Amino acid sequence: MLGPVVHVVGARPNFVKAAPVVAALIAEGRPQSVVHTGQHYDERMSHVFFRELGLPRPDVDLGVGSGSHAQQTAALLTALEKELPARAPALVVAYGDVNSTLAAALVAAKLGLPVAHVEAGLRSFDMAMPEEVNRRVTDQLADLLFVTSPEAIGHLANEGVDPDRVHFVGNPMIDTLMKHLPRFDARAVRTAHGLPERYAVVTLHRPANVDTPASAATAVRALREAAGQVELAIPLHPRGRAALEAAGLSDVAGVRILDPLGYVEFMGLLRGAAAVITDSGGVQEETTVLGVPCLTLRPNTERPVTVTHGTNRLVSAETLGPALRQALDDGTAARTAEGPPLWDGRSGARIARVITRWLERHG
Ligand code: UD1
Ligand code: UDP
């Protein structure tokens, strides 16, 4: 009998992407298991997503935790090398671009297990980002590559990936958004946190923005200017909390610092926002679909479709202030009538269909 499809997840964005794929494979009656690496482990960075998104409880949590890149990746490799063969997977599925993604692909490839990569082919062309390293290596190792937007197909072709392995399926993170949209209650979130009617949401966690005292000070300077224009609600990722607070974020007037939020509450906050300032990958996509103006505090993006669509704009600490003023003056984000192609809530089903056919041929 064919072994299970084994989903390897570990960090917050993985959970949001895996949920529709797991659900669609359940609908196809495919045996599967969920391996949580434990890269993220706080209640608000991990468990809440399983409860809210209807993801099956992980069959195992490897408890890998935090560390330097080498320490964390080594722990992931060691733990997965033990765990994956014990499950005799027909296919390993890895998501996104985090260290757990890279480790799952590397271990599977070395063990001769087939591996699928969901959200393949995104490129920032910025090798200073750990995610870009993870994406490139994972894509070289994957047998099945599921892409969310058409330009990814070209990136993979340029890197010599066999086009027969590549499947354009749309964006499973947007499946999750569409499924839960009726639960995103902006007014309830605003009331719960005592926010005014008009507010902006900020999420920052990229090493380039929060890891050093100098970068945190630059970010706080930019946010101080932004908070002069509109109240800022900032659900703080644990990575940058200490550095941003040391740089004085809590003392900035008009800033509301929050703990990381569960998915439904976070998306309610996003839905009601006048604008969003972020360095998150997922948030650039979610604001695209919600039609909320997004200012991305980064020099590049691996998600250019969010910019061409009209909702997202790259900004620096210097250009954030004027860009925010413009976004607030314009009201809703100027966007093209059609959403990005295949961001239609059916990506999980497409992925499940491709996987099922592939298993029939290779099982
Ligand atoms: C990781 C991903 C990043 C992704 C982000 C999503 C890598 C290299 N980076 O970054 O691509 O955008 O997740 O949120 O995989 N911490 C906690 N509690 C937790 C998890 C982390 O306090 O549950 C703190 C620890 O101090 C830890 C730090 O956050 O050292 C960073 O965690 P880590 O998983 O290494 O990277 P992220 O910055 O979360
Ligand atoms: N998110 C959440 N609560 C928060 C911040 C984010 O539920 O406080 C969700 C949101 O759906 C976002 C996803 O987690 O798209 C991943 O966010 P993150 O910015 O951590 O990761 P990235 O997409 O940058 O890898």
Short mmCIF file of C-alpha atoms and ligand atoms in Angstrom, two decimals:
data_model
loop_
_atom_site.label_atom_id
_atom_site.label_comp_id
_atom_site.label_asym_id
_atom_site.label_seq_id
_atom_site.Cartn_x
_atom_site.Cartn_y
_atom_site.Cartn_z
CA MET A 1 0.00 0.00 0.00
CA LEU A 2 1.10 3.53 -0.81
CA GLY A 3 2.48 5.42 2.20
CA PRO A 4 1.01 8.73 3.41
CA VAL A 5 1.61 12.20 2.08
CA VAL A 6 3.71 13.78 4.84
CA HIS A 7 3.38 17.55 5.27
CA VAL A 8 6.32 19.20 6.99
CA VAL A 9 5.40 22.51 8.64
CA GLY A 10 7.20 24.55 11.24
CA ALA A 11 6.60 28.29 11.09
CA ARG A 12 3.54 30.58 11.11
CA PRO A 13 3.27 31.11 7.34
CA ASN A 14 3.53 27.35 6.72
CA PHE A 15 0.34 26.66 8.66
CA VAL A 16 -1.70 29.16 6.62
CA LYS A 17 -0.45 27.62 3.34
CA ALA A 18 -0.76 23.96 4.36
CA ALA A 19 -4.34 24.11 5.67
CA PRO A 20 -6.11 24.08 2.26
CA VAL A 21 -3.79 21.44 0.82
CA VAL A 22 -4.35 19.09 3.75
CA ALA A 23 -8.11 19.68 3.55
CA ALA A 24 -8.20 18.98 -0.19
CA LEU A 25 -6.21 15.76 0.22
CA ILE A 26 -8.57 14.67 3.02
CA ALA A 27 -11.43 15.23 0.54
CA GLU A 28 -9.64 12.93 -1.91
CA GLY A 29 -9.32 10.27 0.79
CA ARG A 30 -5.53 10.33 0.71
CA PRO A 31 -3.71 9.07 3.84
CA GLN A 32 -1.53 11.82 5.25
CA SER A 33 0.31 12.99 8.30
CA VAL A 34 1.48 16.36 9.57
CA VAL A 35 4.99 16.72 10.99
CA HIS A 36 5.55 19.94 12.97
CA THR A 37 9.22 20.72 13.26
CA GLY A 38 8.69 23.05 16.23
CA GLN A 39 10.55 25.95 14.57
CA HIS A 40 7.76 28.17 15.93
CA TYR A 41 6.42 27.02 19.28
CA ASP A 42 4.62 29.82 21.14
CA GLU A 43 0.86 29.46 21.49
CA ARG A 44 0.38 32.61 19.37
CA MET A 45 2.96 31.65 16.73
CA SER A 46 1.82 28.05 16.32
CA HIS A 47 -1.02 26.33 18.19
CA VAL A 48 -3.64 28.98 17.54
CA PHE A 49 -3.35 28.35 13.77
CA PHE A 50 -4.11 24.65 14.12
CA ARG A 51 -7.23 25.43 16.11
CA GLU A 52 -8.48 28.25 13.91
CA LEU A 53 -7.69 26.81 10.49
CA GLY A 54 -9.00 23.30 11.09
CA LEU A 55 -5.56 21.82 10.48
CA PRO A 56 -5.30 18.32 11.96
CA ARG A 57 -3.20 18.29 15.11
CA PRO A 58 0.39 17.43 14.15
CA ASP A 59 1.15 13.70 14.41
CA VAL A 60 4.44 14.71 15.94
CA ASP A 61 6.16 17.88 17.09
CA LEU A 62 9.91 17.58 16.73
CA GLY A 63 10.51 20.47 19.14
CA VAL A 64 13.45 21.88 17.21
CA GLY A 65 13.00 25.46 18.48
CA SER A 66 15.20 28.50 17.93
CA GLY A 67 18.90 28.98 17.29
CA SER A 68 21.37 30.40 14.80
CA HIS A 69 20.80 29.32 11.20
CA ALA A 70 23.39 26.55 11.50
CA GLN A 71 22.09 25.34 14.87
CA GLN A 72 18.45 25.41 13.83
CA THR A 73 19.05 23.85 10.41
CA ALA A 74 21.27 21.14 11.88
CA ALA A 75 18.63 20.30 14.47
CA LEU A 76 15.95 20.21 11.76
CA LEU A 77 18.03 17.93 9.55
CA THR A 78 18.83 15.53 12.36
CA ALA A 79 15.27 15.32 13.61
CA LEU A 80 13.72 14.96 10.13
CA GLU A 81 16.25 12.34 9.06
CA LYS A 82 14.93 10.17 11.86
CA GLU A 83 11.26 11.05 11.52
CA LEU A 84 10.64 10.91 7.77
CA PRO A 85 11.74 7.33 6.99
CA ALA A 86 9.74 6.06 9.97
CA ARG A 87 6.61 7.37 8.23
CA ALA A 88 7.47 5.78 4.85
CA PRO A 89 6.00 8.70 2.93
CA ALA A 90 4.81 8.40 -0.66
CA LEU A 91 5.54 12.12 -0.90
CA VAL A 92 6.93 14.81 1.40
CA VAL A 93 5.35 18.26 1.03
CA ALA A 94 7.24 21.40 2.10
CA TYR A 95 5.83 24.94 2.16
CA GLY A 96 7.23 28.41 1.54
CA ASP A 97 10.77 29.49 2.32
CA VAL A 98 11.60 28.98 5.98
CA ASN A 99 14.41 26.86 7.41
CA SER A 100 11.98 23.98 7.98
CA THR A 101 11.21 24.03 4.23
CA LEU A 102 14.85 23.73 3.24
CA ALA A 103 15.51 21.00 5.80
CA ALA A 104 12.52 18.93 4.69
CA ALA A 105 13.60 19.08 1.05
CA LEU A 106 17.23 18.31 1.80
CA VAL A 107 16.49 15.34 4.05
CA ALA A 108 13.91 13.93 1.64
CA ALA A 109 16.27 14.24 -1.33
CA LYS A 110 19.14 12.54 0.50
CA LEU A 111 16.85 9.72 1.60
CA GLY A 112 15.52 9.27 -1.94
CA LEU A 113 12.01 10.36 -0.93
CA PRO A 114 10.05 12.43 -3.45
CA VAL A 115 9.33 15.98 -2.37
CA ALA A 116 6.85 18.65 -3.44
CA HIS A 117 7.36 22.38 -2.87
CA VAL A 118 4.32 24.57 -2.43
CA GLU A 119 5.05 28.22 -3.33
CA ALA A 120 7.99 27.43 -5.60
CA GLY A 121 9.80 29.84 -7.90
CA LEU A 122 9.42 33.11 -5.97
CA ARG A 123 12.62 35.16 -6.20
CA SER A 124 13.70 38.42 -4.57
CA PHE A 125 17.16 38.05 -6.21
CA ASP A 126 18.53 39.14 -2.83
CA MET A 127 20.82 36.44 -1.50
CA ALA A 128 21.23 38.38 1.76
CA MET A 129 17.76 37.09 2.65
CA PRO A 130 17.86 33.63 4.25
CA GLU A 131 14.53 32.90 2.54
CA GLU A 132 16.06 33.37 -0.92
CA VAL A 133 18.72 30.74 -0.15
CA ASN A 134 16.03 28.40 1.13
CA ARG A 135 13.85 28.90 -1.96
CA ARG A 136 16.62 28.30 -4.48
CA VAL A 137 17.91 25.14 -2.84
CA THR A 138 14.44 23.71 -2.19
CA ASP A 139 13.42 24.24 -5.83
CA GLN A 140 16.50 22.41 -7.10
CA LEU A 141 15.59 19.40 -4.96
CA ALA A 142 11.84 19.24 -5.57
CA ASP A 143 10.14 16.66 -7.79
CA LEU A 144 6.89 18.65 -7.90
CA LEU A 145 6.86 22.45 -7.85
CA PHE A 146 3.62 24.35 -7.23
CA VAL A 147 3.78 28.00 -8.24
CA THR A 148 1.52 30.85 -7.17
CA SER A 149 2.17 33.33 -9.97
CA PRO A 150 3.25 33.09 -13.60
CA GLU A 151 6.65 34.82 -13.32
CA ALA A 152 7.79 31.98 -11.05
CA ILE A 153 7.61 29.61 -14.03
CA GLY A 154 10.23 31.72 -15.82
CA HIS A 155 12.50 31.88 -12.77
CA LEU A 156 12.48 28.11 -12.47
CA ALA A 157 13.13 27.66 -16.20
CA ASN A 158 16.13 30.02 -15.92
CA GLU A 159 17.51 27.82 -13.15
CA GLY A 160 17.20 24.70 -15.27
CA VAL A 161 14.21 23.16 -13.50
CA ASP A 162 12.39 20.67 -15.74
CA PRO A 163 9.12 22.42 -16.77
CA ASP A 164 7.24 19.12 -16.50
CA ARG A 165 7.71 19.32 -12.73
CA VAL A 166 6.18 22.80 -12.49
CA HIS A 167 2.45 23.36 -11.90
CA PHE A 168 0.80 26.78 -11.80
CA VAL A 169 -1.95 26.33 -9.23
CA GLY A 170 -2.55 29.76 -7.69
CA ASN A 171 -2.10 30.73 -4.06
CA PRO A 172 -3.17 28.43 -1.22
CA MET A 173 -2.70 31.23 1.33
CA ILE A 174 -5.54 32.99 -0.49
CA ASP A 175 -7.69 29.83 -0.24
CA THR A 176 -7.37 30.19 3.52
CA LEU A 177 -8.25 33.88 3.35
CA MET A 178 -11.33 33.29 1.21
CA LYS A 179 -12.54 30.39 3.31
CA HIS A 180 -12.43 32.38 6.55
CA LEU A 181 -13.30 35.84 5.17
CA PRO A 182 -16.73 35.99 6.86
CA ARG A 183 -14.99 35.59 10.23
CA PHE A 184 -12.73 38.67 9.76
CA ASP A 185 -14.61 41.19 11.90
CA ALA A 186 -12.74 44.48 11.76
CA ARG A 187 -15.12 46.27 14.14
CA ALA A 188 -14.82 43.57 16.82
CA VAL A 189 -11.01 43.66 16.65
CA ARG A 190 -11.00 47.46 16.77
CA THR A 191 -13.25 47.44 19.81
CA ALA A 192 -11.27 44.69 21.57
CA HIS A 193 -8.06 46.71 21.24
CA GLY A 194 -9.54 50.17 21.72
CA LEU A 195 -8.46 51.35 18.28
CA PRO A 196 -9.95 54.37 16.52
CA GLU A 197 -11.95 53.96 13.31
CA ARG A 198 -8.95 54.90 11.19
CA TYR A 199 -5.72 53.06 11.94
CA ALA A 200 -2.83 51.41 10.14
CA VAL A 201 -1.36 47.97 10.86
CA VAL A 202 2.39 47.38 11.09
CA THR A 203 4.21 44.04 11.02
CA LEU A 204 8.01 43.93 10.95
CA HIS A 205 10.22 40.91 11.45
CA ARG A 206 12.84 40.75 8.67
CA PRO A 207 16.40 40.59 10.00
CA ALA A 208 17.30 43.65 7.85
CA ASN A 209 14.69 45.74 9.71
CA VAL A 210 14.86 44.46 13.28
CA ASP A 211 18.04 42.53 14.05
CA THR A 212 20.52 45.28 14.93
CA PRO A 213 20.12 48.35 17.16
CA ALA A 214 20.85 50.54 14.11
CA SER A 215 18.19 48.94 11.87
CA ALA A 216 15.65 48.93 14.72
CA ALA A 217 16.37 52.63 15.37
CA THR A 218 15.81 53.41 11.68
CA ALA A 219 12.53 51.48 11.70
CA VAL A 220 11.33 53.24 14.87
CA ARG A 221 12.22 56.65 13.39
CA ALA A 222 10.12 55.85 10.32
CA LEU A 223 7.25 54.57 12.46
CA ARG A 224 7.32 57.69 14.62
CA GLU A 225 6.72 59.76 11.50
CA ALA A 226 3.97 57.37 10.41
CA ALA A 227 2.31 57.49 13.84
CA GLY A 228 2.10 61.28 13.44
CA GLN A 229 -0.34 60.64 10.58
CA VAL A 230 -2.44 57.73 11.83
CA GLU A 231 -2.65 55.46 14.88
CA LEU A 232 -0.51 52.34 14.41
CA ALA A 233 -1.49 48.86 15.63
CA ILE A 234 1.62 46.68 15.76
CA PRO A 235 1.27 42.96 16.53
CA LEU A 236 4.93 42.36 17.28
CA HIS A 237 6.70 39.23 16.05
CA PRO A 238 8.89 37.94 18.89
CA ARG A 239 12.00 38.26 16.74
CA GLY A 240 12.15 42.05 16.83
CA ARG A 241 10.43 42.81 20.09
CA ALA A 242 13.51 43.44 22.23
CA ALA A 243 15.36 45.50 19.62
CA LEU A 244 12.34 47.61 18.66
CA GLU A 245 11.43 48.26 22.29
CA ALA A 246 15.05 49.13 23.11
CA ALA A 247 14.89 51.60 20.21
CA GLY A 248 11.94 53.29 21.93
CA LEU A 249 8.94 51.92 20.02
CA SER A 250 6.76 51.68 23.15
CA ASP A 251 7.30 55.39 23.86
CA VAL A 252 6.09 56.58 20.46
CA ALA A 253 2.75 58.41 20.74
CA GLY A 254 0.05 56.83 18.60
CA VAL A 255 1.57 53.34 18.66
CA ARG A 256 -0.36 50.37 20.06
CA ILE A 257 1.94 47.39 20.58
CA LEU A 258 0.14 44.03 20.58
CA ASP A 259 1.23 40.44 21.00
CA PRO A 260 1.19 38.31 17.84
CA LEU A 261 -2.45 37.73 16.94
CA GLY A 262 -4.27 34.57 15.97
CA TYR A 263 -5.13 34.32 12.28
CA VAL A 264 -8.79 35.34 12.47
CA GLU A 265 -8.12 38.32 14.69
CA PHE A 266 -5.12 39.42 12.65
CA MET A 267 -7.06 39.26 9.40
CA GLY A 268 -9.92 41.22 10.98
CA LEU A 269 -7.38 43.90 11.93
CA LEU A 270 -5.96 43.88 8.40
CA ARG A 271 -9.36 44.04 6.76
CA GLY A 272 -10.32 47.22 8.62
CA ALA A 273 -6.97 48.99 8.19
CA ALA A 274 -6.60 52.25 6.27
CA ALA A 275 -3.10 51.11 5.30
CA VAL A 276 -0.52 48.45 6.19
CA ILE A 277 3.21 48.83 6.70
CA THR A 278 5.01 45.50 6.55
CA ASP A 279 8.00 43.43 5.56
CA SER A 280 6.01 40.17 5.57
CA GLY A 281 5.63 38.04 2.46
CA GLY A 282 2.14 36.79 3.26
CA VAL A 283 0.77 40.20 4.26
CA GLN A 284 1.71 41.64 0.84
CA GLU A 285 -0.52 38.96 -0.71
CA GLU A 286 -3.38 39.24 1.77
CA THR A 287 -3.63 43.03 1.34
CA THR A 288 -3.72 42.46 -2.43
CA VAL A 289 -6.91 40.45 -2.08
CA LEU A 290 -8.44 42.63 0.66
CA GLY A 291 -7.74 45.81 -1.35
CA VAL A 292 -5.87 47.47 1.50
CA PRO A 293 -2.95 49.78 0.57
CA CYS A 294 0.30 48.03 1.52
CA LEU A 295 3.65 49.76 2.01
CA THR A 296 6.43 47.19 2.05
CA LEU A 297 9.48 48.35 3.98
CA ARG A 298 11.98 46.47 1.82
CA PRO A 299 14.18 47.22 -1.20
CA ASN A 300 12.72 44.28 -3.16
CA THR A 301 9.90 41.76 -3.20
CA GLU A 302 9.68 38.17 -4.38
CA ARG A 303 5.96 38.86 -4.96
CA PRO A 304 5.95 41.44 -7.80
CA VAL A 305 2.37 40.59 -8.74
CA THR A 306 1.26 42.43 -5.58
CA VAL A 307 2.93 45.60 -6.94
CA THR A 308 1.66 45.33 -10.52
CA HIS A 309 -1.81 44.63 -9.13
CA GLY A 310 -1.70 48.11 -7.62
CA THR A 311 -2.10 47.50 -3.88
CA ASN A 312 1.56 47.16 -2.86
CA ARG A 313 4.40 49.64 -3.00
CA LEU A 314 8.03 49.22 -1.93
CA VAL A 315 9.20 51.94 0.46
CA SER A 316 12.31 52.86 2.44
CA ALA A 317 12.44 54.45 5.89
CA GLU A 318 12.76 57.80 4.05
CA THR A 319 9.87 57.35 1.61
CA LEU A 320 7.45 55.70 4.06
CA GLY A 321 6.03 59.02 5.37
CA PRO A 322 5.01 60.51 2.00
CA ALA A 323 3.83 57.11 0.71
CA LEU A 324 1.61 56.67 3.77
CA ARG A 325 0.18 60.16 3.33
CA GLN A 326 -0.71 59.35 -0.24
CA ALA A 327 -2.22 55.96 0.69
CA LEU A 328 -4.35 57.57 3.40
CA ASP A 329 -5.48 60.39 1.09
CA ASP A 330 -6.40 58.00 -1.70
CA GLY A 331 -8.61 55.87 0.58
CA THR A 332 -8.82 52.33 -0.76
CA ALA A 333 -5.92 50.91 -2.74
CA ALA A 334 -5.97 51.47 -6.49
CA ARG A 335 -6.05 47.98 -7.90
CA THR A 336 -6.70 46.24 -11.16
CA ALA A 337 -10.21 44.85 -11.51
CA GLU A 338 -9.13 41.23 -11.70
CA GLY A 339 -7.15 39.63 -8.87
CA PRO A 340 -3.86 37.86 -9.69
CA PRO A 341 -4.58 34.81 -11.87
CA LEU A 342 -5.81 31.71 -10.03
CA TRP A 343 -5.93 33.43 -6.64
CA ASP A 344 -9.47 32.14 -6.49
CA GLY A 345 -9.73 29.92 -3.43
CA ARG A 346 -9.24 26.67 -5.34
CA SER A 347 -5.46 26.21 -5.20
CA GLY A 348 -5.58 23.49 -2.55
CA ALA A 349 -7.89 21.41 -4.75
CA ARG A 350 -5.58 21.90 -7.76
CA ILE A 351 -2.55 20.84 -5.74
CA ALA A 352 -4.37 17.78 -4.40
CA ARG A 353 -5.38 16.76 -7.92
CA VAL A 354 -1.82 17.04 -9.24
CA ILE A 355 -0.47 15.10 -6.25
CA THR A 356 -3.05 12.35 -6.66
CA ARG A 357 -2.28 11.93 -10.37
CA TRP A 358 1.45 12.01 -9.68
CA LEU A 359 1.11 9.31 -7.01
CA GLU A 360 -0.91 7.17 -9.39
CA ARG A 361 1.95 7.34 -11.90
CA HIS A 362 4.84 7.04 -9.43
CA GLY A 363 3.36 5.11 -6.52
C1 UD1 B 1 10.96 32.66 10.28
C2 UD1 B 1 11.41 32.51 8.83
C3 UD1 B 1 10.92 33.69 8.02
C4 UD1 B 1 9.43 33.88 8.18
C5 UD1 B 1 9.05 33.95 9.65
C6 UD1 B 1 7.55 33.99 9.76
C7 UD1 B 1 13.57 31.33 8.55
C8 UD1 B 1 14.99 31.51 8.22
N1 UD1 B 1 12.89 32.49 8.74
O1 UD1 B 1 11.59 33.82 10.79
O2 UD1 B 1 11.20 33.48 6.65
O3 UD1 B 1 9.05 35.07 7.52
O4 UD1 B 1 9.55 32.79 10.33
O5 UD1 B 1 7.10 34.43 10.98
O6 UD1 B 1 13.09 30.24 8.64
N2 UD1 B 1 10.62 33.09 18.59
C9 UD1 B 1 9.81 33.04 19.69
N3 UD1 B 1 8.74 32.17 19.68
C10 UD1 B 1 8.45 31.37 18.62
C11 UD1 B 1 9.29 31.43 17.51
C12 UD1 B 1 10.38 32.29 17.49
O7 UD1 B 1 10.03 33.73 20.66
O8 UD1 B 1 7.46 30.61 18.68
C13 UD1 B 1 11.76 34.04 18.58
C14 UD1 B 1 13.06 33.42 19.07
O9 UD1 B 1 13.74 34.40 19.77
C15 UD1 B 1 13.80 33.14 17.78
C16 UD1 B 1 13.33 34.27 16.87
O10 UD1 B 1 11.98 34.50 17.25
O11 UD1 B 1 15.19 33.13 17.92
C17 UD1 B 1 13.42 33.95 15.40
O12 UD1 B 1 12.71 32.73 15.10
P1 UD1 B 1 13.08 31.88 13.78
O13 UD1 B 1 12.13 30.79 13.59
O14 UD1 B 1 14.54 31.53 13.79
O15 UD1 B 1 12.95 32.94 12.61
P2 UD1 B 1 11.80 33.99 12.34
O16 UD1 B 1 12.39 35.35 12.50
O17 UD1 B 1 10.59 33.63 13.11
N1 UDP B 2 -0.30 36.45 10.88
C1 UDP B 2 -1.12 36.24 11.98
N2 UDP B 2 -0.92 37.01 13.10
C2 UDP B 2 0.02 37.99 13.16
C3 UDP B 2 0.85 38.19 12.03
C4 UDP B 2 0.68 37.39 10.91
O1 UDP B 2 -2.00 35.40 11.95
O2 UDP B 2 0.13 38.66 14.21
C5 UDP B 2 -0.49 35.56 9.71
C6 UDP B 2 -0.83 36.27 8.39
O3 UDP B 2 -1.76 35.49 7.72
C7 UDP B 2 0.50 36.27 7.65
C8 UDP B 2 1.09 34.95 8.13
O4 UDP B 2 0.71 34.87 9.48
O5 UDP B 2 0.35 36.29 6.26
C9 UDP B 2 2.59 34.83 7.97
O6 UDP B 2 3.13 35.93 8.53
P1 UDP B 2 4.67 36.29 8.69
O7 UDP B 2 4.73 37.73 8.38
O8 UDP B 2 5.11 35.84 10.03
O9 UDP B 2 5.48 35.41 7.64
P2 UDP B 2 6.00 35.66 6.15
O10 UDP B 2 4.82 35.63 5.26
O11 UDP B 2 6.73 36.97 6.10
O12 UDP B 2 6.95 34.55 5.90
#
